[in-house]
PDB file of C-alpha atoms and ligand atoms in Angstrom:
ATOM      1  CA  MET A   1      -2.650 -26.787 -26.187  1.00  0.00           C
ATOM      2  CA  ILE A   2      -0.948 -23.415 -26.047  1.00  0.00           C
ATOM      3  CA  ILE A   3      -4.163 -21.451 -25.325  1.00  0.00           C
ATOM      4  CA  LEU A   4      -4.799 -23.623 -22.275  1.00  0.00           C
ATOM      5  CA  GLU A   5      -1.230 -23.160 -21.151  1.00  0.00           C
ATOM      6  CA  ALA A   6      -1.591 -19.381 -21.575  1.00  0.00           C
ATOM      7  CA  LEU A   7      -4.845 -19.322 -19.604  1.00  0.00           C
ATOM      8  CA  ILE A   8      -3.528 -21.412 -16.747  1.00  0.00           C
ATOM      9  CA  TYR A   9      -0.527 -19.122 -16.491  1.00  0.00           C
ATOM     10  CA  ILE A  10      -2.556 -15.880 -16.377  1.00  0.00           C
ATOM     11  CA  LEU A  11      -5.645 -17.006 -14.401  1.00  0.00           C
ATOM     12  CA  PRO A  12      -4.392 -15.606 -11.057  1.00  0.00           C
ATOM     13  CA  SER A  13      -4.218 -12.152 -12.708  1.00  0.00           C
ATOM     14  CA  TYR A  14      -7.773 -12.555 -14.036  1.00  0.00           C
ATOM     15  CA  VAL A  15      -9.020 -13.683 -10.616  1.00  0.00           C
ATOM     16  CA  ALA A  16      -7.257 -10.819  -8.824  1.00  0.00           C
ATOM     17  CA  ASN A  17      -8.758  -8.274 -11.195  1.00  0.00           C
ATOM     18  CA  SER A  18     -12.272  -9.742 -10.982  1.00  0.00           C
ATOM     19  CA  CYS A  19     -12.110  -9.978  -7.183  1.00  0.00           C
ATOM     20  CA  ALA A  20     -11.082  -6.313  -6.913  1.00  0.00           C
ATOM     21  CA  THR A  21     -14.306  -5.429  -8.741  1.00  0.00           C
ATOM     22  CA  LEU A  22     -16.292  -8.051  -6.807  1.00  0.00           C
ATOM     23  CA  SER A  23     -15.086  -6.617  -3.463  1.00  0.00           C
ATOM     24  CA  LEU A  24     -17.497  -3.768  -4.126  1.00  0.00           C
ATOM     25  CA  SER A  25     -20.456  -6.159  -3.748  1.00  0.00           C
ATOM     26  CA  ILE A  26     -19.287  -8.197  -0.741  1.00  0.00           C
ATOM     27  CA  PRO A  27     -21.289  -7.177   2.364  1.00  0.00           C
ATOM     28  CA  ILE A  28     -18.494  -6.983   4.962  1.00  0.00           C
ATOM     29  CA  LEU A  29     -16.061  -5.399   2.508  1.00  0.00           C
ATOM     30  CA  LYS A  30     -18.161  -2.894   0.621  1.00  0.00           C
ATOM     31  CA  LYS A  31     -18.230  -0.349   3.452  1.00  0.00           C
ATOM     32  CA  TRP A  32     -14.439  -0.095   3.415  1.00  0.00           C
ATOM     33  CA  THR A  33     -14.098   2.485   0.662  1.00  0.00           C
ATOM     34  CA  THR A  34     -10.786   4.164   1.627  1.00  0.00           C
ATOM     35  CA  PRO A  35      -9.200   5.111  -1.704  1.00  0.00           C
ATOM     36  CA  ILE A  36      -5.485   4.354  -2.191  1.00  0.00           C
ATOM     37  CA  ASP A  37      -4.844   8.035  -2.962  1.00  0.00           C
ATOM     38  CA  PHE A  38      -6.724   8.955   0.288  1.00  0.00           C
ATOM     39  CA  GLY A  39      -8.838  11.341  -1.772  1.00  0.00           C
ATOM     40  CA  ASN A  40      -5.855  13.487  -2.737  1.00  0.00           C
ATOM     41  CA  SER A  41      -5.508  15.375  -5.993  1.00  0.00           C
ATOM     42  CA  TRP A  42      -2.567  16.457  -8.128  1.00  0.00           C
ATOM     43  CA  ASN A  43      -2.915  19.457 -10.437  1.00  0.00           C
ATOM     44  CA  SER A  44      -6.596  19.596  -9.405  1.00  0.00           C
ATOM     45  CA  LYS A  45      -7.202  16.048 -10.696  1.00  0.00           C
ATOM     46  CA  ARG A  46      -7.508  13.016  -8.422  1.00  0.00           C
ATOM     47  CA  ILE A  47      -4.259  11.024  -8.208  1.00  0.00           C
ATOM     48  CA  LEU A  48      -6.066   7.698  -8.774  1.00  0.00           C
ATOM     49  CA  GLY A  49      -9.757   8.273  -8.024  1.00  0.00           C
ATOM     50  CA  ASP A  50     -12.369   6.543  -5.836  1.00  0.00           C
ATOM     51  CA  GLY A  51     -12.315   3.405  -8.029  1.00  0.00           C
ATOM     52  CA  LYS A  52      -8.942   2.284  -6.606  1.00  0.00           C
ATOM     53  CA  THR A  53      -9.421   1.177  -2.997  1.00  0.00           C
ATOM     54  CA  PHE A  54      -7.256  -0.677  -0.470  1.00  0.00           C
ATOM     55  CA  ARG A  55     -10.174  -3.109  -0.189  1.00  0.00           C
ATOM     56  CA  GLY A  56      -9.914  -4.057  -3.874  1.00  0.00           C
ATOM     57  CA  LEU A  57      -6.128  -4.226  -3.830  1.00  0.00           C
ATOM     58  CA  ILE A  58      -5.894  -6.420  -0.721  1.00  0.00           C
ATOM     59  CA  PHE A  59      -8.884  -8.678  -1.443  1.00  0.00           C
ATOM     60  CA  GLY A  60      -7.871  -9.138  -5.088  1.00  0.00           C
ATOM     61  CA  THR A  61      -4.251  -9.917  -4.257  1.00  0.00           C
ATOM     62  CA  LEU A  62      -5.273 -12.365  -1.528  1.00  0.00           C
ATOM     63  CA  ILE A  63      -7.830 -14.341  -3.557  1.00  0.00           C
ATOM     64  CA  GLY A  64      -5.674 -14.295  -6.713  1.00  0.00           C
ATOM     65  CA  THR A  65      -2.706 -15.656  -4.769  1.00  0.00           C
ATOM     66  CA  ILE A  66      -4.742 -18.403  -3.075  1.00  0.00           C
ATOM     67  CA  PHE A  67      -6.328 -19.326  -6.407  1.00  0.00           C
ATOM     68  CA  GLY A  68      -2.954 -19.482  -8.163  1.00  0.00           C
ATOM     69  CA  PHE A  69      -1.507 -21.590  -5.404  1.00  0.00           C
ATOM     70  CA  LEU A  70      -4.348 -24.142  -5.575  1.00  0.00           C
ATOM     71  CA  GLN A  71      -4.307 -24.174  -9.370  1.00  0.00           C
ATOM     72  CA  TYR A  72      -0.582 -24.699  -9.761  1.00  0.00           C
ATOM     73  CA  PHE A  73      -0.672 -27.304  -7.048  1.00  0.00           C
ATOM     74  CA  LEU A  74      -3.323 -29.154  -9.055  1.00  0.00           C
ATOM     75  CA  ALA A  75      -1.483 -28.618 -12.353  1.00  0.00           C
ATOM     76  CA  GLN A  76       1.573 -30.142 -10.725  1.00  0.00           C
ATOM     77  CA  ARG A  77      -0.398 -33.258  -9.830  1.00  0.00           C
ATOM     78  CA  ILE A  78      -2.002 -33.521 -13.277  1.00  0.00           C
ATOM     79  CA  GLU A  79       1.381 -33.004 -15.006  1.00  0.00           C
ATOM     80  CA  PHE A  80       0.403 -30.971 -18.041  1.00  0.00           C
ATOM     81  CA  ASP A  81       2.843 -31.671 -20.864  1.00  0.00           C
ATOM     82  CA  ASN A  82       3.661 -28.114 -21.840  1.00  0.00           C
ATOM     83  CA  ILE A  83       3.443 -26.449 -18.493  1.00  0.00           C
ATOM     84  CA  SER A  84       6.857 -27.525 -17.336  1.00  0.00           C
ATOM     85  CA  PHE A  85       7.178 -24.588 -14.959  1.00  0.00           C
ATOM     86  CA  TYR A  86       4.328 -25.824 -12.805  1.00  0.00           C
ATOM     87  CA  ASN A  87       5.559 -29.370 -12.853  1.00  0.00           C
ATOM     88  CA  ASN A  88       9.000 -28.407 -11.640  1.00  0.00           C
ATOM     89  CA  ALA A  89       8.304 -25.476  -9.324  1.00  0.00           C
ATOM     90  CA  SER A  90       8.659 -25.635  -5.558  1.00  0.00           C
ATOM     91  CA  ILE A  91       5.799 -24.571  -3.258  1.00  0.00           C
ATOM     92  CA  GLU A  92       7.632 -21.328  -2.499  1.00  0.00           C
ATOM     93  CA  GLU A  93       8.002 -20.562  -6.223  1.00  0.00           C
ATOM     94  CA  ILE A  94       4.338 -21.315  -6.822  1.00  0.00           C
ATOM     95  CA  LEU A  95       3.291 -18.977  -4.010  1.00  0.00           C
ATOM     96  CA  LEU A  96       5.637 -16.269  -5.257  1.00  0.00           C
ATOM     97  CA  ILE A  97       4.478 -16.363  -8.869  1.00  0.00           C
ATOM     98  CA  SER A  98       0.807 -16.441  -7.781  1.00  0.00           C
ATOM     99  CA  PHE A  99       1.416 -13.370  -5.658  1.00  0.00           C
ATOM    100  CA  LEU A 100       3.332 -11.550  -8.424  1.00  0.00           C
ATOM    101  CA  LEU A 101       0.643 -12.331 -11.024  1.00  0.00           C
ATOM    102  CA  SER A 102      -2.095 -11.060  -8.669  1.00  0.00           C
ATOM    103  CA  PHE A 103      -0.415  -8.022  -7.133  1.00  0.00           C
ATOM    104  CA  GLY A 104       1.129  -7.064 -10.497  1.00  0.00           C
ATOM    105  CA  ALA A 105      -2.294  -7.203 -12.171  1.00  0.00           C
ATOM    106  CA  LEU A 106      -3.763  -4.765  -9.649  1.00  0.00           C
ATOM    107  CA  LEU A 107      -0.709  -2.535  -9.771  1.00  0.00           C
ATOM    108  CA  GLY A 108      -1.113  -2.399 -13.556  1.00  0.00           C
ATOM    109  CA  ASP A 109      -4.731  -1.346 -13.001  1.00  0.00           C
ATOM    110  CA  ILE A 110      -3.592   1.368 -10.561  1.00  0.00           C
ATOM    111  CA  VAL A 111      -0.942   2.710 -12.961  1.00  0.00           C
ATOM    112  CA  LYS A 112      -3.599   2.807 -15.690  1.00  0.00           C
ATOM    113  CA  SER A 113      -5.933   4.866 -13.490  1.00  0.00           C
ATOM    114  CA  PHE A 114      -3.065   7.218 -12.671  1.00  0.00           C
ATOM    115  CA  ILE A 115      -2.407   7.848 -16.391  1.00  0.00           C
ATOM    116  CA  LYS A 116      -6.150   8.042 -17.118  1.00  0.00           C
ATOM    117  CA  ARG A 117      -6.570  10.809 -14.517  1.00  0.00           C
ATOM    118  CA  ARG A 118      -3.605  12.738 -15.944  1.00  0.00           C
ATOM    119  CA  PHE A 119      -5.372  12.697 -19.332  1.00  0.00           C
ATOM    120  CA  GLY A 120      -8.452  14.048 -17.559  1.00  0.00           C
ATOM    121  CA  ILE A 121     -10.588  10.927 -18.115  1.00  0.00           C
ATOM    122  CA  LYS A 122     -13.072  10.547 -15.258  1.00  0.00           C
ATOM    123  CA  ARG A 123     -13.207   7.510 -13.001  1.00  0.00           C
ATOM    124  CA  GLY A 124     -15.295   4.742 -14.543  1.00  0.00           C
ATOM    125  CA  ARG A 125     -15.279   6.177 -18.066  1.00  0.00           C
ATOM    126  CA  PRO A 126     -14.010   3.724 -20.708  1.00  0.00           C
ATOM    127  CA  TRP A 127     -10.447   4.005 -22.001  1.00  0.00           C
ATOM    128  CA  PRO A 128      -9.884   1.176 -24.473  1.00  0.00           C
ATOM    129  CA  PRO A 129      -7.764  -0.847 -24.907  1.00  0.00           C
ATOM    130  CA  PHE A 130      -6.110  -0.091 -21.566  1.00  0.00           C
ATOM    131  CA  ASP A 131      -9.076  -0.950 -19.286  1.00  0.00           C
ATOM    132  CA  GLN A 132      -9.023  -4.385 -20.909  1.00  0.00           C
ATOM    133  CA  THR A 133      -5.295  -5.038 -20.734  1.00  0.00           C
ATOM    134  CA  ASP A 134      -3.913  -3.128 -17.714  1.00  0.00           C
ATOM    135  CA  PHE A 135      -4.037  -6.194 -15.451  1.00  0.00           C
ATOM    136  CA  LEU A 136      -2.502  -8.363 -18.169  1.00  0.00           C
ATOM    137  CA  ILE A 137       0.443  -6.003 -18.671  1.00  0.00           C
ATOM    138  CA  GLY A 138       0.963  -5.660 -14.898  1.00  0.00           C
ATOM    139  CA  GLY A 139       0.687  -9.396 -14.247  1.00  0.00           C
ATOM    140  CA  ILE A 140       3.131 -10.361 -17.002  1.00  0.00           C
ATOM    141  CA  ILE A 141       5.716  -7.701 -16.113  1.00  0.00           C
ATOM    142  CA  PHE A 142       5.645  -8.453 -12.381  1.00  0.00           C
ATOM    143  CA  SER A 143       5.710 -12.224 -12.702  1.00  0.00           C
ATOM    144  CA  ALA A 144       8.594 -11.944 -15.187  1.00  0.00           C
ATOM    145  CA  ILE A 145      10.789 -11.346 -12.135  1.00  0.00           C
ATOM    146  CA  VAL A 146      10.635 -15.104 -11.621  1.00  0.00           C
ATOM    147  CA  TYR A 147       9.072 -16.576 -14.768  1.00  0.00           C
ATOM    148  CA  PHE A 148       8.442 -15.473 -18.370  1.00  0.00           C
ATOM    149  CA  PRO A 149       6.152 -17.766 -20.398  1.00  0.00           C
ATOM    150  CA  GLY A 150       7.527 -16.782 -23.843  1.00  0.00           C
ATOM    151  CA  TRP A 151       6.369 -14.320 -26.502  1.00  0.00           C
ATOM    152  CA  SER A 152       3.884 -16.634 -28.209  1.00  0.00           C
ATOM    153  CA  ILE A 153       1.924 -16.970 -24.976  1.00  0.00           C
ATOM    154  CA  VAL A 154       2.101 -13.202 -24.425  1.00  0.00           C
ATOM    155  CA  LEU A 155       0.751 -12.624 -27.954  1.00  0.00           C
ATOM    156  CA  ILE A 156      -2.094 -15.102 -27.449  1.00  0.00           C
ATOM    157  CA  LEU A 157      -3.001 -13.430 -24.159  1.00  0.00           C
ATOM    158  CA  PHE A 158      -3.189  -9.980 -25.756  1.00  0.00           C
ATOM    159  CA  ILE A 159      -5.619 -11.389 -28.302  1.00  0.00           C
ATOM    160  CA  ILE A 160      -7.878 -13.401 -25.989  1.00  0.00           C
ATOM    161  CA  THR A 161      -7.895 -11.177 -22.877  1.00  0.00           C
ATOM    162  CA  PRO A 162      -9.988  -8.315 -24.332  1.00  0.00           C
ATOM    163  CA  ILE A 163     -12.517 -10.884 -25.594  1.00  0.00           C
ATOM    164  CA  ILE A 164     -12.729 -12.629 -22.201  1.00  0.00           C
ATOM    165  CA  HIS A 165     -12.799  -9.263 -20.421  1.00  0.00           C
ATOM    166  CA  PHE A 166     -15.698  -8.138 -22.572  1.00  0.00           C
ATOM    167  CA  LEU A 167     -17.673 -11.343 -21.975  1.00  0.00           C
ATOM    168  CA  THR A 168     -17.119 -11.328 -18.187  1.00  0.00           C
ATOM    169  CA  ASN A 169     -18.008  -7.632 -17.963  1.00  0.00           C
ATOM    170  CA  ILE A 170     -21.287  -8.152 -19.794  1.00  0.00           C
ATOM    171  CA  THR A 171     -22.023 -11.043 -17.414  1.00  0.00           C
ATOM    172  CA  ALA A 172     -21.103  -8.978 -14.322  1.00  0.00           C
ATOM    173  CA  TYR A 173     -23.280  -6.146 -15.617  1.00  0.00           C
ATOM    174  CA  LEU A 174     -26.263  -8.462 -16.180  1.00  0.00           C
ATOM    175  CA  LEU A 175     -25.757  -9.922 -12.674  1.00  0.00           C
ATOM    176  CA  LYS A 176     -25.715  -6.327 -11.375  1.00  0.00           C
ATOM    177  CA  LEU A 177     -22.195  -6.771  -9.966  1.00  0.00           C
ATOM    178  CA  LYS A 178     -20.994  -3.899 -12.127  1.00  0.00           C
ATOM    179  CA  SER A 179     -22.869  -0.704 -12.969  1.00  0.00           C
ATOM    180  CA  VAL A 180     -21.481  -0.172 -16.481  1.00  0.00           C
ATOM    181  CA  TRP A 181     -21.052  -2.793 -19.199  1.00  0.00           C
ATOM    182  CA  TRP A 182     -17.456  -1.891 -20.228  1.00  0.00           C
TER     183      TRP A 182
HETATM  184  N1  CTP B   1     -12.067  -1.621  -7.348  1.00  0.00           N
HETATM  185  C1  CTP B   1     -11.576  -1.347  -6.082  1.00  0.00           C
HETATM  186  N2  CTP B   1     -10.234  -1.337  -5.843  1.00  0.00           N
HETATM  187  C2  CTP B   1      -9.354  -1.583  -6.840  1.00  0.00           C
HETATM  188  C3  CTP B   1      -9.812  -1.868  -8.142  1.00  0.00           C
HETATM  189  C4  CTP B   1     -11.186  -1.867  -8.363  1.00  0.00           C
HETATM  190  O1  CTP B   1     -12.358  -1.131  -5.148  1.00  0.00           O
HETATM  191  N3  CTP B   1      -8.026  -1.582  -6.549  1.00  0.00           N
HETATM  192  C5  CTP B   1     -13.526  -1.618  -7.562  1.00  0.00           C
HETATM  193  C6  CTP B   1     -14.078  -0.185  -7.589  1.00  0.00           C
HETATM  194  O2  CTP B   1     -15.352  -0.179  -6.994  1.00  0.00           O
HETATM  195  C7  CTP B   1     -14.172   0.094  -9.086  1.00  0.00           C
HETATM  196  C8  CTP B   1     -14.579  -1.253  -9.645  1.00  0.00           C
HETATM  197  O3  CTP B   1     -13.880  -2.193  -8.820  1.00  0.00           O
HETATM  198  O4  CTP B   1     -15.111   1.111  -9.384  1.00  0.00           O
HETATM  199  C9  CTP B   1     -14.228  -1.447 -11.108  1.00  0.00           C
HETATM  200  O5  CTP B   1     -12.821  -1.346 -11.296  1.00  0.00           O
HETATM  201  P1  CTP B   1     -12.167  -0.512 -12.486  1.00  0.00           P
HETATM  202  O6  CTP B   1     -12.958  -0.661 -13.723  1.00  0.00           O
HETATM  203  O7  CTP B   1     -10.728  -0.851 -12.509  1.00  0.00           O
HETATM  204  O8  CTP B   1     -12.289   1.005 -11.913  1.00  0.00           O
HETATM  205  P2  CTP B   1     -13.091   2.266 -12.436  1.00  0.00           P
HETATM  206  O9  CTP B   1     -14.123   2.611 -11.403  1.00  0.00           O
HETATM  207  O10 CTP B   1     -13.525   2.062 -13.834  1.00  0.00           O
HETATM  208  O11 CTP B   1     -12.026   3.435 -12.368  1.00  0.00           O
HETATM  209  P3  CTP B   1     -10.906   3.880 -13.435  1.00  0.00           P
HETATM  210  O12 CTP B   1     -11.555   4.843 -14.364  1.00  0.00           O
HETATM  211  O13 CTP B   1      -9.882   4.510 -12.561  1.00  0.00           O
HETATM  212  O14 CTP B   1     -10.402   2.649 -14.119  1.00  0.00           O
HETATM  213 MG1   MG B   2     -13.375   0.674 -15.374  1.00  0.00          MG
END
């Protein structure tokens, strides 16, 4: 099923993005709040804002990459029909694409915050549809260095990601892992 194939491909990006947010609630990590822009401003607006930390970037990239590695390793064993990439990839390729999907997702999120600040939108305020798709755009573009899943999968992902993002955000909000519901 193409939706399953699309999800398996993008899951490391989802995990990286969720773990960046989750890093805020993890006891040993939450005290490390150094922002990536080191608190600097440009034209009297923050470059990125306090919502983009090294903690989130590093933790998200790490967990997303590990997750992707385990998942593709499993997918290789199971031999999904459509997911030929995972069946034929070497361990190095699997590690690389997991890293690119994870790091790219968080870089997409960072670029979004940069643009958001230039438009004068405050950290944490909603900016649809970019808050919902920044990590998707970043993950797809970065991983395309080694693998592009095809336009039909990209289209499916742009349709389902905002829905999944909305549902997980509501859940995270209800679990008090996130302070706003968007
Ligand atoms: N987060 C982080 N480091 C990152 C990304 C996210 O620490 N690289 C954490 C921050 O605590 C952030 C939360 O996850 O507040 C939610 O992430 P996001 O919605 O991307 O950030 P916002 O605070 O909404 O900021 P922005 O308006 O810049 O998107
Ligand atoms: Mg946000």
